[in-house]
Coordinates of C-alpha atoms (C1' of nucleotides) in Angstrom, one line a residue:
Chain A
M1 CA -9.3 120.5 -99.3
P2 CA -6.7 122.9 -98.2
H3 CA -4.2 120.3 -96.9
T4 CA -4.1 118.9 -100.6
Y5 CA -2.6 122.6 -101.7
E6 CA -0.4 123.3 -98.6
Y7 CA 2.6 121.8 -100.7
L8 CA 2.1 124.2 -103.3
R9 CA 1.8 127.8 -102.4
P10 CA 2.4 130.6 -105.0
M11 CA 5.1 133.2 -103.9
L12 CA 3.6 136.4 -102.4
A13 CA 5.2 139.9 -103.4
V14 CA 4.3 143.6 -103.0
A15 CA 5.1 146.1 -105.8
C16 CA 4.9 149.6 -105.0
V17 CA 4.0 152.4 -107.8
V18 CA 5.6 155.5 -106.3
F19 CA 4.5 158.9 -107.9
G20 CA 5.9 162.1 -107.4
L21 CA 5.3 165.4 -108.9
D22 CA 8.1 167.5 -110.5
D23 CA 7.5 170.8 -112.3
G24 CA 4.2 169.8 -113.7
E25 CA 5.2 166.5 -114.6
L26 CA 3.8 163.4 -113.1
K27 CA 6.9 161.2 -112.1
V28 CA 7.3 157.2 -111.1
L29 CA 10.0 156.1 -109.2
L30 CA 11.5 152.9 -110.9
I31 CA 14.7 150.7 -109.8
R32 CA 17.1 148.7 -111.7
R33 CA 16.9 145.3 -111.2
D34 CA 20.1 143.6 -110.0
V35 CA 19.1 139.8 -109.5
E36 CA 18.0 137.5 -112.3
P37 CA 15.7 136.9 -113.8
L38 CA 15.6 140.3 -116.1
R39 CA 18.6 141.7 -114.6
G40 CA 19.1 145.2 -115.6
R41 CA 15.4 145.8 -116.3
W42 CA 13.7 148.5 -114.8
A43 CA 10.9 147.6 -112.3
L44 CA 8.8 148.6 -109.5
P45 CA 10.2 148.2 -106.3
G46 CA 9.0 145.7 -104.5
G47 CA 9.6 142.1 -103.2
F48 CA 8.5 139.1 -101.1
V49 CA 6.4 139.4 -98.1
R50 CA 7.9 137.6 -94.9
M51 CA 5.6 135.5 -92.6
D52 CA 5.8 137.8 -89.7
E53 CA 4.6 140.9 -91.4
S54 CA 1.3 142.2 -93.0
L55 CA 1.3 143.1 -96.6
D56 CA 1.1 147.2 -95.9
D57 CA 4.3 146.4 -93.6
A58 CA 5.8 144.6 -96.3
A59 CA 5.2 147.3 -99.1
R60 CA 6.5 150.0 -96.5
R61 CA 9.8 147.9 -95.8
E62 CA 10.6 147.2 -99.4
L63 CA 10.1 151.2 -99.9
R64 CA 12.4 151.6 -97.1
E65 CA 14.9 149.2 -98.3
E66 CA 15.1 149.8 -102.1
T67 CA 14.2 153.4 -102.1
N68 CA 14.7 154.9 -98.6
L69 CA 11.3 156.3 -98.7
R70 CA 9.4 156.2 -95.4
D71 CA 6.3 157.7 -94.0
V72 CA 4.6 158.3 -97.5
F73 CA 1.3 157.9 -98.5
L74 CA 0.7 154.3 -99.5
E75 CA -2.4 152.5 -100.2
Q76 CA -3.5 149.0 -101.7
L77 CA -4.1 149.1 -105.7
Y78 CA -5.0 145.5 -106.8
T79 CA -3.4 142.2 -106.7
F80 CA -1.8 140.8 -109.8
G81 CA -2.3 136.8 -109.8
A82 CA -2.1 135.7 -113.6
V83 CA -0.5 132.4 -113.8
R84 CA 2.7 133.2 -115.9
R85 CA 3.4 136.7 -114.9
D86 CA 7.0 136.0 -113.6
P87 CA 9.0 133.5 -115.2
R88 CA 10.6 131.7 -112.3
D89 CA 7.5 130.3 -110.3
R90 CA 4.0 131.5 -109.6
V91 CA 4.1 134.9 -108.2
V92 CA 1.1 136.9 -106.6
S93 CA 1.6 140.7 -106.2
V94 CA -0.4 142.7 -104.2
A95 CA 0.4 146.1 -105.3
Y96 CA 0.7 149.5 -103.6
F97 CA 0.1 152.9 -104.8
A98 CA 2.5 155.5 -103.2
L99 CA 2.4 159.7 -103.3
V100 CA 5.5 161.5 -102.4
N101 CA 6.8 165.1 -102.3
L102 CA 9.4 164.5 -104.8
A103 CA 11.0 167.8 -104.0
E104 CA 12.2 166.2 -100.7
H105 CA 13.3 163.2 -102.6
P106 CA 14.9 164.4 -105.8
V107 CA 16.6 161.1 -106.6
A108 CA 16.1 158.4 -104.4
A109 CA 19.1 157.7 -102.6
A110 CA 19.4 153.8 -103.6
T111 CA 20.7 152.1 -100.3
D112 CA 22.1 149.1 -101.3
A113 CA 23.8 150.1 -104.5
R114 CA 20.3 149.4 -106.5
E115 CA 20.0 152.1 -109.0
A116 CA 16.9 153.9 -108.7
A117 CA 15.7 156.8 -110.5
W118 CA 12.4 158.9 -111.6
F119 CA 10.8 158.5 -114.9
P120 CA 8.1 160.3 -116.6
A121 CA 4.6 158.2 -115.6
A122 CA 3.5 158.5 -119.0
D123 CA 6.7 157.5 -120.8
T124 CA 9.0 154.8 -119.1
P125 CA 11.6 152.3 -120.3
A126 CA 10.1 148.7 -120.8
L127 CA 9.2 147.4 -117.4
A128 CA 9.9 143.9 -116.1
F129 CA 7.0 141.2 -115.6
D130 CA 3.7 143.0 -115.9
H131 CA 4.8 146.1 -114.0
A132 CA 3.9 148.2 -117.1
E133 CA 0.2 146.9 -116.3
I134 CA 0.3 147.5 -112.6
L135 CA 1.6 151.1 -113.3
D136 CA -1.4 151.5 -115.7
A137 CA -3.7 150.4 -113.1
A138 CA -2.1 152.7 -110.8
L139 CA -2.4 155.8 -113.2
Q140 CA -5.8 155.0 -113.6
R141 CA -6.6 154.9 -109.8
L142 CA -4.8 158.0 -109.2
K143 CA -6.9 160.0 -111.8
G144 CA -10.1 158.5 -110.8
K145 CA -9.3 159.2 -107.3
V146 CA -7.5 162.6 -107.0
R147 CA -10.9 164.2 -107.5
Y148 CA -12.8 163.0 -104.7
Q149 CA -10.1 162.5 -101.9
P150 CA -8.0 165.0 -100.9
I151 CA -4.5 163.0 -101.7
G152 CA -2.9 165.3 -104.2
F153 CA -1.7 167.3 -101.2
E154 CA 0.9 164.2 -100.7
L155 CA 2.6 165.1 -103.7
L156 CA 3.0 168.7 -102.9
P157 CA 5.4 170.2 -100.0
E158 CA 3.7 171.0 -97.0
K159 CA 3.4 174.5 -97.9
F160 CA 2.3 175.4 -101.2
T161 CA 0.6 178.1 -103.5
L162 CA -2.8 177.8 -105.1
S163 CA -0.9 177.7 -108.4
Q164 CA 1.2 174.9 -107.4
L165 CA -1.9 173.2 -106.4
Q166 CA -3.8 173.9 -109.5
R167 CA -0.8 172.8 -111.6
L168 CA -1.0 169.5 -109.7
Y169 CA -4.6 169.0 -111.1
E170 CA -4.1 169.9 -114.3
T171 CA -1.1 167.3 -114.4
I172 CA -3.0 164.6 -113.3
L173 CA -6.4 165.1 -114.6
E174 CA -4.7 166.1 -118.1
R175 CA -7.2 168.9 -118.4
P176 CA -6.8 173.0 -117.7
L177 CA -8.7 174.7 -115.2
D178 CA -9.9 177.8 -114.9
K179 CA -7.9 179.9 -112.2
R180 CA -10.8 182.1 -110.7
N181 CA -13.0 179.0 -110.5
F182 CA -10.1 177.0 -109.0
R183 CA -9.5 179.2 -106.4
K184 CA -12.9 180.2 -105.4
K185 CA -14.0 176.3 -105.2
I186 CA -10.9 174.8 -103.4
L187 CA -11.1 177.9 -100.8
L188 CA -14.9 178.0 -100.4
M189 CA -14.4 174.2 -99.4
G190 CA -12.3 175.2 -96.3
V191 CA -10.0 172.5 -96.3
L192 CA -6.5 175.0 -96.6
Q193 CA -5.3 177.2 -94.0
E194 CA -3.8 180.3 -95.4
L195 CA -0.6 180.7 -93.9
D196 CA 1.1 184.2 -93.1
E197 CA 3.7 183.6 -95.4
I198 CA 4.8 183.8 -98.7
Q199 CA 6.6 182.7 -101.4
Q200 CA 10.5 183.2 -101.3
D201 CA 13.2 183.8 -104.1
V202 CA 10.7 184.1 -106.9
A203 CA 11.2 186.5 -110.3
H204 CA 7.4 188.0 -109.8
R205 CA 5.2 188.8 -107.0
A206 CA 5.2 186.3 -104.6
A207 CA 2.2 184.0 -103.9
R208 CA 0.6 183.4 -100.6
L209 CA 1.4 180.1 -99.0
Y210 CA -1.3 177.7 -97.9
K211 CA -1.1 174.3 -96.1
F212 CA -3.6 171.4 -96.1
D213 CA -5.8 171.1 -92.6
E214 CA -5.9 167.6 -92.2
G215 CA -8.1 168.4 -88.8
R216 CA -10.8 170.4 -90.5
Y217 CA -11.2 168.1 -93.5
E218 CA -11.9 165.0 -91.0
R219 CA -14.5 167.2 -89.2
L220 CA -16.1 168.2 -92.5
K221 CA -16.2 164.7 -93.7
K222 CA -17.9 163.5 -90.2
K223 CA -20.4 166.2 -91.2
G224 CA -21.1 164.7 -94.6
F225 CA -19.1 166.9 -96.7
N226 CA -17.6 165.8 -100.0
F227 CA -14.3 166.7 -101.3
E228 CA -14.8 167.0 -105.1
V229 CA -12.3 169.1 -107.3
Chain B
M1 CA 9.2 123.2 -95.3
P2 CA 8.3 121.8 -98.6
H3 CA 9.7 124.7 -100.7
T4 CA 13.0 125.2 -102.2
Y5 CA 12.9 128.6 -102.3
E6 CA 14.4 131.2 -99.9
Y7 CA 11.2 132.5 -98.8
L8 CA 8.7 131.0 -96.7
R9 CA 5.1 131.3 -98.6
P10 CA 2.2 132.5 -97.0
M11 CA -1.1 130.1 -98.4
L12 CA -2.9 132.3 -100.4
A13 CA -6.9 132.3 -100.8
V14 CA -9.9 134.0 -102.1
A15 CA -13.0 135.2 -100.4
C16 CA -16.2 136.1 -101.9
V17 CA -19.0 138.6 -101.1
V18 CA -22.2 137.8 -102.7
F19 CA -24.5 140.2 -102.5
G20 CA -28.4 139.8 -103.7
L21 CA -31.4 141.9 -103.1
D22 CA -34.6 140.5 -101.6
D23 CA -37.7 142.8 -101.3
G24 CA -35.4 145.9 -100.7
E25 CA -33.0 144.2 -98.2
L26 CA -29.5 143.5 -99.1
K27 CA -28.4 140.1 -98.4
V28 CA -25.3 138.2 -98.4
L29 CA -24.7 134.7 -99.2
L30 CA -22.5 132.5 -96.1
I31 CA -21.6 129.4 -95.8
R32 CA -21.3 127.3 -92.9
R33 CA -17.6 125.8 -92.3
D34 CA -17.3 121.9 -92.7
V35 CA -13.9 121.8 -91.8
E36 CA -11.9 123.1 -88.7
P37 CA -10.9 125.2 -87.9
L38 CA -14.0 127.2 -86.7
R39 CA -16.1 124.4 -87.9
G40 CA -20.1 125.4 -87.9
R41 CA -19.2 129.1 -88.3
W42 CA -20.7 131.1 -90.9
A43 CA -18.1 132.2 -93.5
L44 CA -17.8 133.9 -96.6
P45 CA -17.4 131.5 -99.7
G46 CA -13.9 130.9 -100.7
G47 CA -10.8 128.6 -100.4
F48 CA -7.2 128.2 -101.6
V49 CA -5.7 129.2 -105.0
R50 CA -4.2 126.7 -107.3
M51 CA -1.1 127.0 -108.9
D52 CA -2.4 126.7 -112.3
E53 CA -5.1 129.2 -112.0
S54 CA -5.5 133.0 -111.8
L55 CA -7.1 134.6 -108.8
D56 CA -10.4 135.5 -110.6
D57 CA -10.6 131.9 -111.7
A58 CA -10.2 130.7 -108.3
A59 CA -12.9 133.0 -107.1
R60 CA -15.1 131.7 -109.7
R61 CA -14.4 127.9 -109.0
E62 CA -14.9 128.3 -105.5
L63 CA -18.2 130.2 -106.2
R64 CA -19.3 127.5 -108.3
E65 CA -18.2 124.7 -106.2
E66 CA -19.8 126.0 -102.9
T67 CA -22.6 128.1 -104.1
N68 CA -23.3 126.9 -107.6
L69 CA -23.4 130.2 -108.6
R70 CA -21.7 130.7 -112.3
D71 CA -21.8 133.8 -114.7
V72 CA -22.1 136.4 -112.1
F73 CA -20.7 139.9 -111.8
L74 CA -17.5 139.3 -110.0
E75 CA -15.0 142.3 -109.0
Q76 CA -11.8 142.0 -107.0
L77 CA -12.1 144.1 -103.9
Y78 CA -9.1 144.1 -101.5
T79 CA -6.4 141.7 -100.2
F80 CA -6.1 141.1 -96.5
G81 CA -3.1 140.2 -95.1
A82 CA -2.7 140.5 -91.4
V83 CA -0.4 138.3 -90.0
R84 CA -2.7 136.6 -87.7
R85 CA -6.0 136.7 -89.6
D86 CA -6.3 132.9 -89.4
P87 CA -5.0 130.7 -86.6
R88 CA -3.5 127.9 -88.4
D89 CA -1.1 129.5 -90.6
R90 CA -0.4 132.7 -92.4
V91 CA -3.0 133.1 -94.8
V92 CA -3.7 135.8 -97.3
S93 CA -7.1 136.1 -99.0
V94 CA -7.9 138.2 -101.9
A95 CA -11.4 139.3 -101.6
Y96 CA -13.9 139.5 -104.3
F97 CA -17.3 141.0 -104.4
A98 CA -20.3 139.4 -106.7
L99 CA -23.4 140.7 -107.3
V100 CA -26.1 137.9 -108.2
N101 CA -30.0 138.4 -109.1
L102 CA -31.4 136.7 -105.9
A103 CA -34.6 135.9 -107.5
E104 CA -32.7 133.4 -109.2
H105 CA -31.1 132.1 -106.6
P106 CA -33.2 132.0 -103.8
V107 CA -31.1 129.6 -101.7
A108 CA -27.9 128.7 -103.1
A109 CA -28.1 124.8 -103.6
A110 CA -25.1 123.5 -101.8
T111 CA -23.9 120.9 -104.0
D112 CA -20.9 119.0 -101.7
A113 CA -23.4 119.1 -98.4
R114 CA -22.3 122.6 -97.4
E115 CA -25.0 124.5 -95.8
A116 CA -25.5 128.2 -97.8
A117 CA -28.1 130.7 -96.8
W118 CA -28.7 134.3 -97.5
F119 CA -28.5 136.8 -94.6
P120 CA -29.4 140.2 -94.1
A121 CA -25.9 142.1 -95.1
A122 CA -26.4 144.5 -92.4
D123 CA -26.9 141.8 -89.7
T124 CA -25.0 138.2 -90.2
P125 CA -24.2 135.9 -87.7
A126 CA -20.8 136.1 -86.4
L127 CA -18.5 135.1 -89.2
A128 CA -15.4 133.2 -89.3
F129 CA -11.7 135.0 -89.1
D130 CA -11.9 138.5 -90.1
H131 CA -14.9 137.8 -92.6
A132 CA -16.8 140.4 -90.9
E133 CA -14.0 142.7 -91.8
I134 CA -14.3 141.8 -95.3
L135 CA -18.0 142.0 -95.6
D136 CA -17.8 145.5 -94.1
A137 CA -15.2 146.7 -96.9
A138 CA -17.6 144.8 -99.6
L139 CA -20.5 147.0 -98.4
Q140 CA -18.7 150.3 -98.4
R141 CA -17.4 149.6 -101.9
L142 CA -20.5 148.8 -103.4
K143 CA -22.3 151.9 -101.7
G144 CA -19.4 154.0 -103.2
K145 CA -19.4 152.2 -106.7
V146 CA -23.2 151.8 -107.4
R147 CA -23.4 155.5 -108.0
Y148 CA -20.7 155.9 -110.8
Q149 CA -21.3 152.3 -112.4
P150 CA -24.0 150.7 -113.6
I151 CA -23.5 147.6 -111.7
G152 CA -26.8 148.0 -109.6
F153 CA -28.6 146.2 -112.5
E154 CA -26.9 143.0 -111.7
L155 CA -29.0 142.5 -108.8
L156 CA -32.2 142.9 -110.6
P157 CA -33.8 140.4 -112.9
E158 CA -33.2 141.2 -116.6
K159 CA -36.3 142.8 -116.9
F160 CA -37.4 145.2 -114.2
T161 CA -39.7 148.5 -113.6
L162 CA -38.2 151.6 -112.8
S163 CA -39.6 151.4 -109.0
Q164 CA -37.4 148.2 -108.6
L165 CA -34.4 150.0 -109.7
Q166 CA -35.5 153.2 -107.4
R167 CA -35.8 150.7 -104.6
L168 CA -32.4 148.9 -105.2
Y169 CA -30.4 152.7 -105.1
E170 CA -32.4 153.3 -101.8
T171 CA -31.3 150.2 -100.5
I172 CA -27.8 150.5 -100.9
L173 CA -27.5 154.1 -100.8
E174 CA -30.0 153.7 -97.0
R175 CA -31.7 157.2 -98.2
P176 CA -34.7 158.0 -99.9
L177 CA -34.9 159.3 -103.6
D178 CA -37.4 161.4 -105.2
K179 CA -39.6 159.5 -107.6
R180 CA -39.8 162.1 -110.3
N181 CA -36.3 163.3 -110.3
F182 CA -35.1 159.6 -110.2
R183 CA -36.8 158.4 -113.3
K184 CA -36.0 161.6 -115.1
K185 CA -32.4 161.4 -114.5
I186 CA -32.2 157.6 -115.0
L187 CA -34.1 157.8 -118.4
L188 CA -32.7 160.7 -119.9
M189 CA -29.2 159.0 -119.4
G190 CA -30.1 156.6 -122.2
V191 CA -29.0 153.5 -120.9
L192 CA -32.4 151.8 -120.5
Q193 CA -34.3 150.1 -122.9
E194 CA -38.4 150.4 -122.8
L195 CA -39.8 147.1 -123.5
D196 CA -43.4 146.5 -124.5
E197 CA -44.0 144.4 -121.7
I198 CA -45.6 145.2 -118.3
Q199 CA -45.4 143.7 -114.9
Q200 CA -47.9 140.6 -114.4
D201 CA -50.1 139.6 -111.5
V202 CA -49.9 142.8 -109.4
A203 CA -52.9 144.3 -107.5
H204 CA -52.4 147.2 -108.7
R205 CA -51.8 149.3 -112.0
A206 CA -48.8 147.2 -113.7
A207 CA -45.6 149.0 -114.3
R208 CA -43.6 149.1 -117.6
L209 CA -40.9 147.0 -117.9
Y210 CA -37.2 147.9 -118.9
K211 CA -33.9 146.6 -119.3
F212 CA -30.2 147.7 -119.3
D213 CA -28.7 148.4 -122.2
E214 CA -25.3 147.1 -122.2
G215 CA -24.5 148.3 -125.8
R216 CA -25.9 151.7 -125.4
Y217 CA -24.2 152.3 -122.4
E218 CA -20.6 151.5 -124.0
R219 CA -21.2 153.5 -126.8
L220 CA -22.1 156.6 -124.5
K221 CA -18.8 155.8 -122.0
K222 CA -16.8 156.0 -125.0
K223 CA -17.7 159.6 -125.7
G224 CA -17.4 160.5 -122.2
F225 CA -20.3 160.0 -120.6
N226 CA -20.5 159.7 -116.9
F227 CA -22.9 157.2 -115.5
E228 CA -24.1 158.9 -112.1
V229 CA -27.1 158.2 -110.0
Chain C
dC1 C1' -65.2 152.2 -104.6
dC2 C1' -61.1 151.2 -102.5
dA3 C1' -56.2 150.3 -102.0
dA4 C1' -51.9 150.4 -104.3
dA5 C1' -48.7 151.8 -106.6
dA6 C1' -47.6 154.1 -111.8
dG7 C1' -47.0 158.0 -113.8
dT8 C1' -46.4 162.9 -114.8
dG9 C1' -44.3 169.0 -115.1
dT10 C1' -42.4 173.0 -113.1
dT11 C1' -40.3 176.3 -109.8
dT12 C1' -36.5 177.3 -107.5
dC13 C1' -31.9 177.5 -106.0
dA14 C1' -27.1 176.0 -106.0
dC15 C1' -23.5 175.4 -108.5
dT16 C1' -20.4 175.3 -112.8
dT17 C1' -18.8 177.7 -116.3
dA18 C1' -16.9 181.6 -119.0
dC19 C1' -14.3 185.3 -119.1
dA20 C1' -10.1 190.0 -118.7
dC21 C1' -7.8 193.0 -116.2
dC22 C1' -5.0 195.2 -112.5
dC23 C1' -1.3 194.4 -109.2
dA24 C1' 3.3 193.5 -107.0
dT25 C1' 7.9 191.6 -107.5
dG26 C1' 12.4 191.0 -109.3
dA27 C1' 15.6 191.6 -113.1
Chain D
dT1 C1' 10.3 199.6 -117.2
dC2 C1' 9.4 195.0 -118.6
dA3 C1' 8.3 190.2 -118.0
dT4 C1' 6.2 187.1 -115.2
dG5 C1' 2.7 185.2 -112.5
dG6 C1' -0.5 186.6 -108.7
dG7 C1' -4.9 187.7 -107.7
dT8 C1' -10.0 189.3 -108.2
dG9 C1' -16.0 189.6 -109.5
dT10 C1' -19.9 188.9 -112.2
dA11 C1' -23.1 187.1 -115.6
dA12 C1' -25.3 183.4 -117.9
dG13 C1' -26.4 178.8 -117.9
dT14 C1' -26.9 173.9 -116.3
dG15 C1' -28.4 170.4 -113.4
dA16 C1' -30.3 169.1 -108.7
dA17 C1' -34.0 169.1 -105.7
dA18 C1' -38.5 170.1 -104.1
dC19 C1' -42.9 169.6 -104.5
dA20 C1' -49.0 167.1 -105.2
dC21 C1' -51.9 165.4 -108.0
dT22 C1' -54.6 162.0 -111.7
dT23 C1' -54.4 157.2 -113.5
dT24 C1' -54.7 152.5 -113.6
dT25 C1' -55.9 148.1 -112.1
dG26 C1' -57.3 144.6 -109.1
dG27 C1' -59.4 143.0 -105.1

DNA sequence: CCAAAAGTGTTTCACTTACACCCATGA
DNA sequence: TCATGGGTGTAAGTGAAACACTTTTGG
């Protein structure tokens, strides 16, 4: 009977795994806890869900408050609810993963004096609670998903070169891709818009810039097209 | 307020979308609500999470209590947390989807006098709360997942014919498959064990029976094999 | 002997893979 | 002129898709 348990509710939190790409390395954004328990430990940004906001809203709010990020790609990942994952009390955390263009957020400006920093996703300091497990789940999800859904673009600047895009996939998939095959395939898919611009300030031949054509992708998807790298 | 902590806590529930396969039709198990609100409405089995059980445990317990099902394939689906999805109070529901062999559960024996019944997944009565949305998400997930992971077998009896398996995929994917190609592909994968038994009591040539070879699948998976129908 | 489903091979086509060289640019 | 990455085409191989008839069995 619901009434029986009305006085015993788990706490409900969100946790965000924010990925960024830094020169061919996948990074994750962590904050240093400034409250007990585990004060000083690095942890995923997140916090408790308020009664008047949806889970997505809570995730976006926490991201804004703790890392000053907004308008990022955000997707629910999994909900972690083991009984003793938090020493204080029963806490259930809805995990999200986010993708940001790291170039525009080199070090997250910690608003309220909380320390925030990017770490290699594969090599973080010890994390609070079960956050290592959450990070791991996010990595797996990213790896599994990036091939079938054009979410990788969220990690790049709006305008990018084909080599940047290829490096992105090589980084996430952890294997090298053939340059000619990659370019052929991605261009034939028809979801990139070739721009009349080229890279600036490089010490070699400047590459052509492209951007992801959201509209074209949506139209293709409706016709049963499958994005797949 | 019952809690001494600084945050008000939403209620936390689980909801289970239980799929079964009945003669080429995908069905879902619903129970009729016997308490307010929405008493008499059909809904997904589920209930509130207790303080001393994990989310998975809660889902299994509710399934057992409300539908008498146990030992079924169960996987977390998504967490639904819109602010007003329940008229009583703020309730966040962690949704699960389950697959059962319907032949062994023709009508779920409702233990505590609660009415339970199988409905066509694509054509249910009006559901309580946002359960139609949850069902929809589960259908999409099933459809997307069944091709890349051998979960469909959970819907069949332990021993099955290749035609049954093919019908299963045709049902879930909502498109016809070529018989010869299907058999070739699935047999070459090497995850089926051919039995020395044939179908009984059919008014035509009896088909050979197979069963899914879990061990073989696990071994292949370790070697980087990809199940894909 | 008829109805109903089981079972079986081959060809075609598309896509993936492997692979190496010249080009443009700035230092 | 050199170092650096940008940019390009073709051939071989692999896997997917299309396709029709014979076999077995019970009624």
